[in-house]
């Protein structure tokens, strides 16, 4: 598990083994994302930092490499390796530069440890995933999904016609959708985002905009939608397991559970104080929800939809869960200790994500 202040915690068979600080990772923003590839741990301060830190495991004393992206790096969203935007040894990152009003997807070469081939795709790309041979990136403030297939980039407009609800003379009413997060079960794309009324070139999203959950075909055609009560930062954690979609709503303190792909509500689970990330284990029997304010990680049984465990963490704001095998756990045991210290800086976690401005 990882969280803020930047640190990791190792658990073996559910038992806490020890932790380690990431003191050379910028501490002023306390949430971070991480991606594990072999013996390399890629760490970012998502949304607010251009820096990408690469640690060579099991050494957590300092980053082996620090890379600078052409803008702020967005969140990762993966709970199984199949969902990660990884092609061979290339991890695709979404990067946005709000000053220049430009966004990119960039190739992080995990072998040579360089960022290259940054391709402009829109104003605010975010959290790419992989579906088949395509890397798919949502644009938070534009109603498009960006598909990267080999060297080809295609922006696909996402729109939905609505049944007339005013009178019979309004049969052509429709709306666009811009997405904050997307995920996949290998067959469909699931998006979390906002409706944009026709006529706007740029999303007029405000803190009053509620989030929809959308299911789409691999080409981006909407097949079902579900309106939620989640205000920004919306639903930053998505995972699909065994025909069920789990979506965290931090400001409501709940996890939405919907059937897939038809998006029928199954349950609304009250989880901790501020549930944020949701991560499925390898056989999809459990999902782990990080409570970034409560300081715990909650474990939900996928079949019964019940909370079966609450895991305490040494970090103040847990954020990310990565599942590793026994061999990797044995190697990491030498790098962690029951008690560890970090250069603590009293900064609350930044809940700004997408369209919610910092207070």
mmCIF file of C-alpha atoms in Angstrom:
data_model
loop_
_atom_site.group_PDB
_atom_site.id
_atom_site.type_symbol
_atom_site.label_atom_id
_atom_site.label_comp_id
_atom_site.label_asym_id
_atom_site.label_seq_id
_atom_site.Cartn_x
_atom_site.Cartn_y
_atom_site.Cartn_z
ATOM 1 C CA UNK A 1 0.000 0.000 0.000
ATOM 2 C CA UNK A 2 1.110 3.546 -0.615
ATOM 3 C CA UNK A 3 -0.022 6.963 0.522
ATOM 4 C CA UNK A 4 0.929 10.158 2.205
ATOM 5 C CA UNK A 5 3.233 11.391 3.446
ATOM 6 C CA UNK A 6 4.936 9.514 0.588
ATOM 7 C CA UNK A 7 5.578 6.043 1.951
ATOM 8 C CA UNK A 8 4.829 2.378 1.362
ATOM 9 C CA UNK A 9 3.573 -0.375 3.650
ATOM 10 C CA UNK A 10 4.087 -4.098 3.060
ATOM 11 C CA UNK A 11 1.535 -6.729 4.066
ATOM 12 C CA UNK A 12 2.040 -10.485 3.704
ATOM 13 C CA UNK A 13 -1.066 -12.654 3.999
ATOM 14 C CA UNK A 14 -2.854 -9.642 5.430
ATOM 15 C CA UNK A 15 -0.314 -9.081 8.202
ATOM 16 C CA UNK A 16 1.622 -5.818 8.385
ATOM 17 C CA UNK A 17 5.361 -6.463 7.907
ATOM 18 C CA UNK A 18 6.755 -2.937 7.833
ATOM 19 C CA UNK A 19 7.017 0.287 5.909
ATOM 20 C CA UNK A 20 9.460 2.666 4.279
ATOM 21 C CA UNK A 21 9.465 6.393 3.641
ATOM 22 C CA UNK A 22 9.941 7.967 0.231
ATOM 23 C CA UNK A 23 11.666 11.061 1.561
ATOM 24 C CA UNK A 24 12.957 12.285 -1.800
ATOM 25 C CA UNK A 25 9.434 12.364 -3.239
ATOM 26 C CA UNK A 26 7.939 15.847 -3.050
ATOM 27 C CA UNK A 27 5.999 15.822 0.267
ATOM 28 C CA UNK A 28 3.843 18.923 -0.123
ATOM 29 C CA UNK A 29 0.984 16.969 -1.699
ATOM 30 C CA UNK A 30 0.322 13.828 0.155
ATOM 31 C CA UNK A 31 -1.485 11.489 -2.232
ATOM 32 C CA UNK A 32 0.516 9.570 -4.794
ATOM 33 C CA UNK A 33 0.036 6.898 -7.443
ATOM 34 C CA UNK A 34 2.406 4.026 -8.135
ATOM 35 C CA UNK A 35 2.922 1.463 -10.892
ATOM 36 C CA UNK A 36 4.961 -1.687 -10.387
ATOM 37 C CA UNK A 37 6.901 -3.182 -13.323
ATOM 38 C CA UNK A 38 9.344 -5.919 -12.466
ATOM 39 C CA UNK A 39 11.820 -4.468 -9.977
ATOM 40 C CA UNK A 40 10.858 -0.872 -10.791
ATOM 41 C CA UNK A 41 8.302 1.190 -8.884
ATOM 42 C CA UNK A 42 7.060 4.279 -10.754
ATOM 43 C CA UNK A 43 5.714 6.971 -8.404
ATOM 44 C CA UNK A 44 3.926 10.213 -9.265
ATOM 45 C CA UNK A 45 2.247 13.003 -7.311
ATOM 46 C CA UNK A 46 -0.836 12.822 -9.461
ATOM 47 C CA UNK A 47 -2.519 15.996 -10.746
ATOM 48 C CA UNK A 48 -0.163 18.523 -9.163
ATOM 49 C CA UNK A 49 3.378 17.549 -10.184
ATOM 50 C CA UNK A 50 5.404 17.063 -13.367
ATOM 51 C CA UNK A 51 7.859 14.694 -11.699
ATOM 52 C CA UNK A 52 8.022 10.940 -12.221
ATOM 53 C CA UNK A 53 10.128 9.012 -9.711
ATOM 54 C CA UNK A 54 11.516 5.555 -10.503
ATOM 55 C CA UNK A 55 12.716 3.384 -7.613
ATOM 56 C CA UNK A 56 14.774 0.252 -8.140
ATOM 57 C CA UNK A 57 13.411 -2.269 -5.668
ATOM 58 C CA UNK A 58 14.132 -3.085 -2.935
ATOM 59 C CA UNK A 59 15.976 0.229 -2.457
ATOM 60 C CA UNK A 60 13.650 2.953 -1.148
ATOM 61 C CA UNK A 61 16.422 5.201 0.147
ATOM 62 C CA UNK A 62 16.185 7.471 -2.911
ATOM 63 C CA UNK A 63 14.787 7.396 -6.455
ATOM 64 C CA UNK A 64 17.109 5.848 -9.018
ATOM 65 C CA UNK A 65 15.760 8.215 -11.677
ATOM 66 C CA UNK A 66 13.656 11.379 -11.563
ATOM 67 C CA UNK A 67 11.984 12.421 -14.827
ATOM 68 C CA UNK A 68 10.198 15.635 -15.750
ATOM 69 C CA UNK A 69 7.065 15.426 -17.892
ATOM 70 C CA UNK A 70 5.863 18.361 -20.081
ATOM 71 C CA UNK A 71 2.969 18.931 -17.678
ATOM 72 C CA UNK A 72 1.284 17.540 -14.596
ATOM 73 C CA UNK A 73 0.978 13.766 -14.673
ATOM 74 C CA UNK A 74 -2.555 12.456 -14.178
ATOM 75 C CA UNK A 75 -3.668 9.563 -12.014
ATOM 76 C CA UNK A 76 -2.943 5.962 -12.834
ATOM 77 C CA UNK A 77 -5.979 3.716 -12.791
ATOM 78 C CA UNK A 78 -5.239 0.029 -12.808
ATOM 79 C CA UNK A 79 -6.204 -2.799 -10.547
ATOM 80 C CA UNK A 80 -5.003 -5.650 -12.747
ATOM 81 C CA UNK A 81 -2.047 -5.465 -15.142
ATOM 82 C CA UNK A 82 -4.440 -6.002 -18.074
ATOM 83 C CA UNK A 83 -6.109 -2.631 -17.422
ATOM 84 C CA UNK A 84 -2.818 -0.706 -17.248
ATOM 85 C CA UNK A 85 -1.892 1.292 -20.392
ATOM 86 C CA UNK A 86 1.200 -0.847 -20.935
ATOM 87 C CA UNK A 87 2.516 -1.918 -24.345
ATOM 88 C CA UNK A 88 5.550 -4.104 -23.846
ATOM 89 C CA UNK A 89 7.891 -1.975 -21.750
ATOM 90 C CA UNK A 90 6.113 1.295 -22.598
ATOM 91 C CA UNK A 91 3.760 2.758 -19.996
ATOM 92 C CA UNK A 92 1.553 5.514 -21.412
ATOM 93 C CA UNK A 93 1.035 8.544 -19.173
ATOM 94 C CA UNK A 94 -1.556 11.302 -19.475
ATOM 95 C CA UNK A 95 0.009 14.739 -19.010
ATOM 96 C CA UNK A 96 -1.681 18.153 -18.988
ATOM 97 C CA UNK A 97 -0.314 21.679 -18.987
ATOM 98 C CA UNK A 98 -3.038 24.062 -17.869
ATOM 99 C CA UNK A 99 -0.942 27.154 -18.633
ATOM 100 C CA UNK A 100 -0.473 26.195 -22.256
ATOM 101 C CA UNK A 101 -3.939 24.577 -22.440
ATOM 102 C CA UNK A 102 -2.394 21.490 -23.971
ATOM 103 C CA UNK A 103 -2.482 17.865 -22.992
ATOM 104 C CA UNK A 104 -0.459 14.878 -24.099
ATOM 105 C CA UNK A 105 -0.108 11.169 -23.785
ATOM 106 C CA UNK A 106 3.554 10.350 -23.300
ATOM 107 C CA UNK A 107 5.510 7.121 -23.529
ATOM 108 C CA UNK A 108 7.469 6.200 -20.416
ATOM 109 C CA UNK A 109 10.131 3.739 -21.541
ATOM 110 C CA UNK A 110 10.554 1.545 -18.473
ATOM 111 C CA UNK A 111 13.730 -0.102 -19.784
ATOM 112 C CA UNK A 112 15.653 3.049 -20.674
ATOM 113 C CA UNK A 113 13.824 5.160 -18.068
ATOM 114 C CA UNK A 114 13.015 8.115 -20.310
ATOM 115 C CA UNK A 115 9.830 9.957 -21.270
ATOM 116 C CA UNK A 116 9.426 10.312 -25.021
ATOM 117 C CA UNK A 117 6.954 10.544 -27.900
ATOM 118 C CA UNK A 118 4.547 12.980 -26.223
ATOM 119 C CA UNK A 119 1.551 13.305 -28.546
ATOM 120 C CA UNK A 120 -0.929 16.221 -28.137
ATOM 121 C CA UNK A 121 -4.481 14.893 -27.742
ATOM 122 C CA UNK A 122 -6.623 17.574 -26.062
ATOM 123 C CA UNK A 123 -6.814 20.004 -23.194
ATOM 124 C CA UNK A 124 -7.009 17.688 -20.176
ATOM 125 C CA UNK A 125 -6.286 13.986 -20.806
ATOM 126 C CA UNK A 126 -6.546 11.749 -17.789
ATOM 127 C CA UNK A 127 -5.857 8.200 -16.540
ATOM 128 C CA UNK A 128 -5.442 6.104 -19.715
ATOM 129 C CA UNK A 129 -6.333 2.419 -19.837
ATOM 130 C CA UNK A 130 -5.694 -0.409 -22.274
ATOM 131 C CA UNK A 131 -8.385 -2.349 -24.149
ATOM 132 C CA UNK A 132 -7.104 -4.915 -26.599
ATOM 133 C CA UNK A 133 -4.298 -3.275 -28.536
ATOM 134 C CA UNK A 134 -5.642 0.262 -27.972
ATOM 135 C CA UNK A 135 -4.636 2.767 -25.314
ATOM 136 C CA UNK A 136 -7.711 4.851 -24.461
ATOM 137 C CA UNK A 137 -7.580 8.193 -22.681
ATOM 138 C CA UNK A 138 -10.549 10.303 -21.534
ATOM 139 C CA UNK A 139 -10.547 14.077 -21.849
ATOM 140 C CA UNK A 140 -11.957 15.667 -18.712
ATOM 141 C CA UNK A 141 -13.138 18.900 -20.334
ATOM 142 C CA UNK A 142 -13.922 17.719 -23.839
ATOM 143 C CA UNK A 143 -16.510 15.127 -24.908
ATOM 144 C CA UNK A 144 -14.038 12.739 -26.501
ATOM 145 C CA UNK A 145 -12.235 9.508 -25.863
ATOM 146 C CA UNK A 146 -8.789 9.366 -27.444
ATOM 147 C CA UNK A 147 -7.865 6.031 -28.988
ATOM 148 C CA UNK A 148 -4.218 5.270 -29.726
ATOM 149 C CA UNK A 149 -3.757 2.256 -31.963
ATOM 150 C CA UNK A 150 -0.116 1.839 -32.910
ATOM 151 C CA UNK A 151 0.957 5.156 -34.397
ATOM 152 C CA UNK A 152 -2.608 6.303 -35.107
ATOM 153 C CA UNK A 153 -4.495 8.723 -32.840
ATOM 154 C CA UNK A 154 -8.276 9.108 -33.097
ATOM 155 C CA UNK A 155 -10.632 11.289 -31.051
ATOM 156 C CA UNK A 156 -14.128 9.809 -30.825
ATOM 157 C CA UNK A 157 -17.054 12.004 -29.808
ATOM 158 C CA UNK A 158 -19.228 10.546 -27.043
ATOM 159 C CA UNK A 159 -22.878 11.569 -27.193
ATOM 160 C CA UNK A 160 -26.216 10.167 -26.130
ATOM 161 C CA UNK A 161 -29.731 10.851 -27.367
ATOM 162 C CA UNK A 162 -32.343 11.260 -24.651
ATOM 163 C CA UNK A 163 -36.026 10.340 -24.843
ATOM 164 C CA UNK A 164 -38.236 13.427 -25.167
ATOM 165 C CA UNK A 165 -39.358 14.440 -21.711
ATOM 166 C CA UNK A 166 -40.831 17.913 -22.380
ATOM 167 C CA UNK A 167 -43.125 17.225 -25.300
ATOM 168 C CA UNK A 168 -43.279 15.188 -28.465
ATOM 169 C CA UNK A 169 -41.682 18.013 -30.461
ATOM 170 C CA UNK A 170 -38.303 17.489 -28.772
ATOM 171 C CA UNK A 171 -37.190 14.132 -30.218
ATOM 172 C CA UNK A 172 -33.648 15.263 -31.066
ATOM 173 C CA UNK A 173 -32.515 16.272 -27.618
ATOM 174 C CA UNK A 174 -29.061 14.895 -26.877
ATOM 175 C CA UNK A 175 -26.008 15.593 -24.769
ATOM 176 C CA UNK A 176 -22.274 14.977 -24.741
ATOM 177 C CA UNK A 177 -20.204 13.342 -22.027
ATOM 178 C CA UNK A 178 -16.739 14.228 -20.801
ATOM 179 C CA UNK A 179 -14.996 11.656 -18.649
ATOM 180 C CA UNK A 180 -12.866 11.979 -15.561
ATOM 181 C CA UNK A 181 -12.044 8.271 -15.190
ATOM 182 C CA UNK A 182 -12.564 5.206 -17.350
ATOM 183 C CA UNK A 183 -11.949 1.502 -16.873
ATOM 184 C CA UNK A 184 -12.694 -1.765 -18.665
ATOM 185 C CA UNK A 185 -13.585 -5.377 -18.077
ATOM 186 C CA UNK A 186 -11.953 -6.363 -21.356
ATOM 187 C CA UNK A 187 -15.266 -6.152 -23.241
ATOM 188 C CA UNK A 188 -16.746 -2.742 -22.481
ATOM 189 C CA UNK A 189 -15.518 0.698 -21.465
ATOM 190 C CA UNK A 190 -16.916 2.237 -18.288
ATOM 191 C CA UNK A 191 -16.648 5.977 -17.807
ATOM 192 C CA UNK A 192 -17.294 8.357 -14.935
ATOM 193 C CA UNK A 193 -17.858 11.960 -15.840
ATOM 194 C CA UNK A 194 -20.227 14.780 -16.595
ATOM 195 C CA UNK A 195 -22.904 15.694 -19.074
ATOM 196 C CA UNK A 196 -22.155 18.637 -21.374
ATOM 197 C CA UNK A 197 -25.033 20.416 -23.034
ATOM 198 C CA UNK A 198 -24.793 20.839 -26.824
ATOM 199 C CA UNK A 199 -23.405 24.146 -27.976
ATOM 200 C CA UNK A 200 -20.465 24.250 -25.581
ATOM 201 C CA UNK A 201 -17.016 23.733 -27.026
ATOM 202 C CA UNK A 202 -15.541 23.493 -23.550
ATOM 203 C CA UNK A 203 -17.222 21.846 -20.613
ATOM 204 C CA UNK A 204 -18.883 24.380 -18.265
ATOM 205 C CA UNK A 205 -18.360 21.995 -15.347
ATOM 206 C CA UNK A 206 -18.695 23.560 -11.929
ATOM 207 C CA UNK A 207 -18.596 22.209 -8.394
ATOM 208 C CA UNK A 208 -22.346 21.680 -8.753
ATOM 209 C CA UNK A 209 -21.986 19.142 -11.575
ATOM 210 C CA UNK A 210 -22.978 15.615 -10.620
ATOM 211 C CA UNK A 211 -21.323 12.525 -12.053
ATOM 212 C CA UNK A 212 -22.741 9.933 -14.405
ATOM 213 C CA UNK A 213 -21.493 6.383 -14.848
ATOM 214 C CA UNK A 214 -21.569 5.315 -18.498
ATOM 215 C CA UNK A 215 -21.006 1.974 -20.186
ATOM 216 C CA UNK A 216 -19.800 1.998 -23.771
ATOM 217 C CA UNK A 217 -18.864 -0.385 -26.536
ATOM 218 C CA UNK A 218 -15.154 -0.624 -27.437
ATOM 219 C CA UNK A 219 -15.812 2.003 -30.113
ATOM 220 C CA UNK A 220 -17.240 4.481 -27.589
ATOM 221 C CA UNK A 221 -20.976 4.056 -28.262
ATOM 222 C CA UNK A 222 -23.077 4.608 -25.108
ATOM 223 C CA UNK A 223 -25.176 1.574 -24.183
ATOM 224 C CA UNK A 224 -26.235 2.462 -20.619
ATOM 225 C CA UNK A 225 -25.912 5.276 -18.091
ATOM 226 C CA UNK A 226 -26.540 5.798 -14.394
ATOM 227 C CA UNK A 227 -26.782 9.257 -12.750
ATOM 228 C CA UNK A 228 -25.190 9.450 -9.307
ATOM 229 C CA UNK A 229 -25.302 12.028 -6.535
ATOM 230 C CA UNK A 230 -21.504 12.378 -6.499
ATOM 231 C CA UNK A 231 -20.192 15.927 -6.665
ATOM 232 C CA UNK A 232 -16.619 16.646 -7.828
ATOM 233 C CA UNK A 233 -14.129 15.099 -7.380
ATOM 234 C CA UNK A 234 -16.734 12.651 -8.606
ATOM 235 C CA UNK A 235 -15.903 8.959 -8.567
ATOM 236 C CA UNK A 236 -12.095 8.702 -8.659
ATOM 237 C CA UNK A 237 -11.934 4.955 -8.030
ATOM 238 C CA UNK A 238 -13.341 2.444 -10.534
ATOM 239 C CA UNK A 239 -12.947 -1.323 -10.735
ATOM 240 C CA UNK A 240 -14.920 -4.065 -12.483
ATOM 241 C CA UNK A 241 -15.095 -7.558 -10.992
ATOM 242 C CA UNK A 242 -17.341 -10.508 -11.798
ATOM 243 C CA UNK A 243 -20.009 -8.447 -13.526
ATOM 244 C CA UNK A 244 -19.996 -5.663 -10.938
ATOM 245 C CA UNK A 245 -18.674 -2.112 -11.172
ATOM 246 C CA UNK A 246 -17.343 -0.531 -7.967
ATOM 247 C CA UNK A 247 -17.060 3.270 -7.887
ATOM 248 C CA UNK A 248 -15.962 5.387 -4.919
ATOM 249 C CA UNK A 249 -17.658 8.672 -4.065
ATOM 250 C CA UNK A 250 -15.395 10.590 -1.625
ATOM 251 C CA UNK A 251 -17.737 13.427 -0.682
ATOM 252 C CA UNK A 252 -20.642 11.047 -0.081
ATOM 253 C CA UNK A 253 -18.485 8.511 1.757
ATOM 254 C CA UNK A 254 -19.919 5.598 -0.227
ATOM 255 C CA UNK A 255 -19.086 3.015 -2.871
ATOM 256 C CA UNK A 256 -21.599 2.571 -5.696
ATOM 257 C CA UNK A 257 -21.999 -1.026 -6.900
ATOM 258 C CA UNK A 258 -23.675 -1.488 -10.288
ATOM 259 C CA UNK A 259 -24.196 -4.504 -12.526
ATOM 260 C CA UNK A 260 -22.307 -4.509 -15.815
ATOM 261 C CA UNK A 261 -22.793 -3.618 -18.561
ATOM 262 C CA UNK A 262 -26.416 -2.574 -17.960
ATOM 263 C CA UNK A 263 -25.539 -0.462 -14.879
ATOM 264 C CA UNK A 264 -28.389 -1.522 -12.628
ATOM 265 C CA UNK A 265 -27.818 -0.474 -8.991
ATOM 266 C CA UNK A 266 -26.934 -3.374 -6.698
ATOM 267 C CA UNK A 267 -25.767 -1.662 -3.527
ATOM 268 C CA UNK A 268 -24.617 1.586 -1.967
ATOM 269 C CA UNK A 269 -21.973 0.816 0.647
ATOM 270 C CA UNK A 270 -20.992 3.247 3.386
ATOM 271 C CA UNK A 271 -17.212 2.914 3.577
ATOM 272 C CA UNK A 272 -15.002 4.850 5.995
ATOM 273 C CA UNK A 273 -14.788 8.625 5.854
ATOM 274 C CA UNK A 274 -13.493 9.507 2.372
ATOM 275 C CA UNK A 275 -13.195 6.430 0.120
ATOM 276 C CA UNK A 276 -10.962 7.180 -2.858
ATOM 277 C CA UNK A 277 -9.165 4.363 -4.660
ATOM 278 C CA UNK A 278 -10.612 0.929 -5.357
ATOM 279 C CA UNK A 279 -8.366 -2.002 -6.285
ATOM 280 C CA UNK A 280 -9.350 -5.592 -7.037
ATOM 281 C CA UNK A 281 -7.191 -8.526 -6.016
ATOM 282 C CA UNK A 282 -5.959 -10.945 -8.651
ATOM 283 C CA UNK A 283 -8.887 -13.348 -8.634
ATOM 284 C CA UNK A 284 -11.439 -10.529 -8.289
ATOM 285 C CA UNK A 285 -12.855 -11.989 -5.088
ATOM 286 C CA UNK A 286 -12.133 -8.849 -3.043
ATOM 287 C CA UNK A 287 -11.865 -5.130 -3.709
ATOM 288 C CA UNK A 288 -9.746 -2.896 -1.489
ATOM 289 C CA UNK A 289 -10.946 0.667 -0.891
ATOM 290 C CA UNK A 290 -8.535 3.286 0.453
ATOM 291 C CA UNK A 291 -9.984 5.788 2.919
ATOM 292 C CA UNK A 292 -7.624 8.727 2.533
ATOM 293 C CA UNK A 293 -8.986 10.696 5.473
ATOM 294 C CA UNK A 294 -9.825 7.846 7.821
ATOM 295 C CA UNK A 295 -6.404 6.248 7.385
ATOM 296 C CA UNK A 296 -7.678 2.723 6.745
ATOM 297 C CA UNK A 297 -8.157 0.341 3.837
ATOM 298 C CA UNK A 298 -11.483 -1.491 3.674
ATOM 299 C CA UNK A 299 -11.880 -4.918 2.071
ATOM 300 C CA UNK A 300 -15.178 -5.712 0.324
ATOM 301 C CA UNK A 301 -16.256 -9.234 -0.590
ATOM 302 C CA UNK A 302 -17.333 -9.117 -4.239
ATOM 303 C CA UNK A 303 -20.000 -11.830 -3.909
ATOM 304 C CA UNK A 304 -21.720 -10.743 -0.686
ATOM 305 C CA UNK A 305 -20.995 -7.012 -1.129
ATOM 306 C CA UNK A 306 -20.094 -6.777 2.529
ATOM 307 C CA UNK A 307 -17.115 -5.199 4.260
ATOM 308 C CA UNK A 308 -15.127 -8.124 5.604
ATOM 309 C CA UNK A 309 -12.081 -6.353 6.964
ATOM 310 C CA UNK A 310 -10.605 -2.990 7.911
ATOM 311 C CA UNK A 311 -6.820 -2.764 7.510
ATOM 312 C CA UNK A 312 -4.877 -0.196 9.510
ATOM 313 C CA UNK A 313 -1.979 1.554 7.770
ATOM 314 C CA UNK A 314 1.028 3.442 9.175
ATOM 315 C CA UNK A 315 0.448 6.305 6.747
ATOM 316 C CA UNK A 316 -1.871 9.194 7.432
ATOM 317 C CA UNK A 317 -3.502 9.178 3.978
ATOM 318 C CA UNK A 318 -3.494 5.774 2.233
ATOM 319 C CA UNK A 319 -4.123 6.015 -1.474
ATOM 320 C CA UNK A 320 -2.845 3.110 -3.608
ATOM 321 C CA UNK A 321 -2.921 -0.695 -3.340
ATOM 322 C CA UNK A 322 -0.698 -2.956 -5.465
ATOM 323 C CA UNK A 323 -0.805 -6.744 -5.304
ATOM 324 C CA UNK A 324 2.505 -8.617 -5.489
ATOM 325 C CA UNK A 325 3.557 -12.269 -5.408
ATOM 326 C CA UNK A 326 5.390 -14.021 -2.583
ATOM 327 C CA UNK A 327 8.799 -13.712 -4.243
ATOM 328 C CA UNK A 328 8.474 -9.915 -4.517
ATOM 329 C CA UNK A 329 7.249 -9.735 -0.928
ATOM 330 C CA UNK A 330 10.311 -11.639 0.312
ATOM 331 C CA UNK A 331 12.624 -9.196 -1.485
ATOM 332 C CA UNK A 332 10.822 -6.201 -0.030
ATOM 333 C CA UNK A 333 11.042 -7.466 3.531
ATOM 334 C CA UNK A 334 14.666 -6.322 3.665
ATOM 335 C CA UNK A 335 13.675 -2.753 2.753
ATOM 336 C CA UNK A 336 10.945 -2.148 5.321
ATOM 337 C CA UNK A 337 10.873 -1.835 9.086
ATOM 338 C CA UNK A 338 8.150 -1.823 11.706
ATOM 339 C CA UNK A 339 9.046 1.736 12.625
ATOM 340 C CA UNK A 340 10.181 4.274 10.108
ATOM 341 C CA UNK A 341 10.458 8.049 9.916
ATOM 342 C CA UNK A 342 9.870 10.487 7.103
ATOM 343 C CA UNK A 343 10.275 14.214 6.716
ATOM 344 C CA UNK A 344 6.760 14.955 7.830
ATOM 345 C CA UNK A 345 5.156 18.101 6.444
ATOM 346 C CA UNK A 346 1.706 18.973 7.732
ATOM 347 C CA UNK A 347 -0.238 19.307 4.512
ATOM 348 C CA UNK A 348 -3.745 17.875 4.244
ATOM 349 C CA UNK A 349 -4.411 15.635 1.245
ATOM 350 C CA UNK A 350 -5.470 17.584 -1.829
ATOM 351 C CA UNK A 351 -8.910 16.345 -2.843
ATOM 352 C CA UNK A 352 -8.799 18.421 -6.013
ATOM 353 C CA UNK A 353 -9.158 16.063 -8.934
ATOM 354 C CA UNK A 354 -10.337 17.131 -12.352
ATOM 355 C CA UNK A 355 -12.734 20.001 -11.803
ATOM 356 C CA UNK A 356 -12.701 20.746 -8.097
ATOM 357 C CA UNK A 357 -10.487 23.735 -7.342
ATOM 358 C CA UNK A 358 -8.459 23.679 -4.130
ATOM 359 C CA UNK A 359 -10.103 25.625 -1.309
#
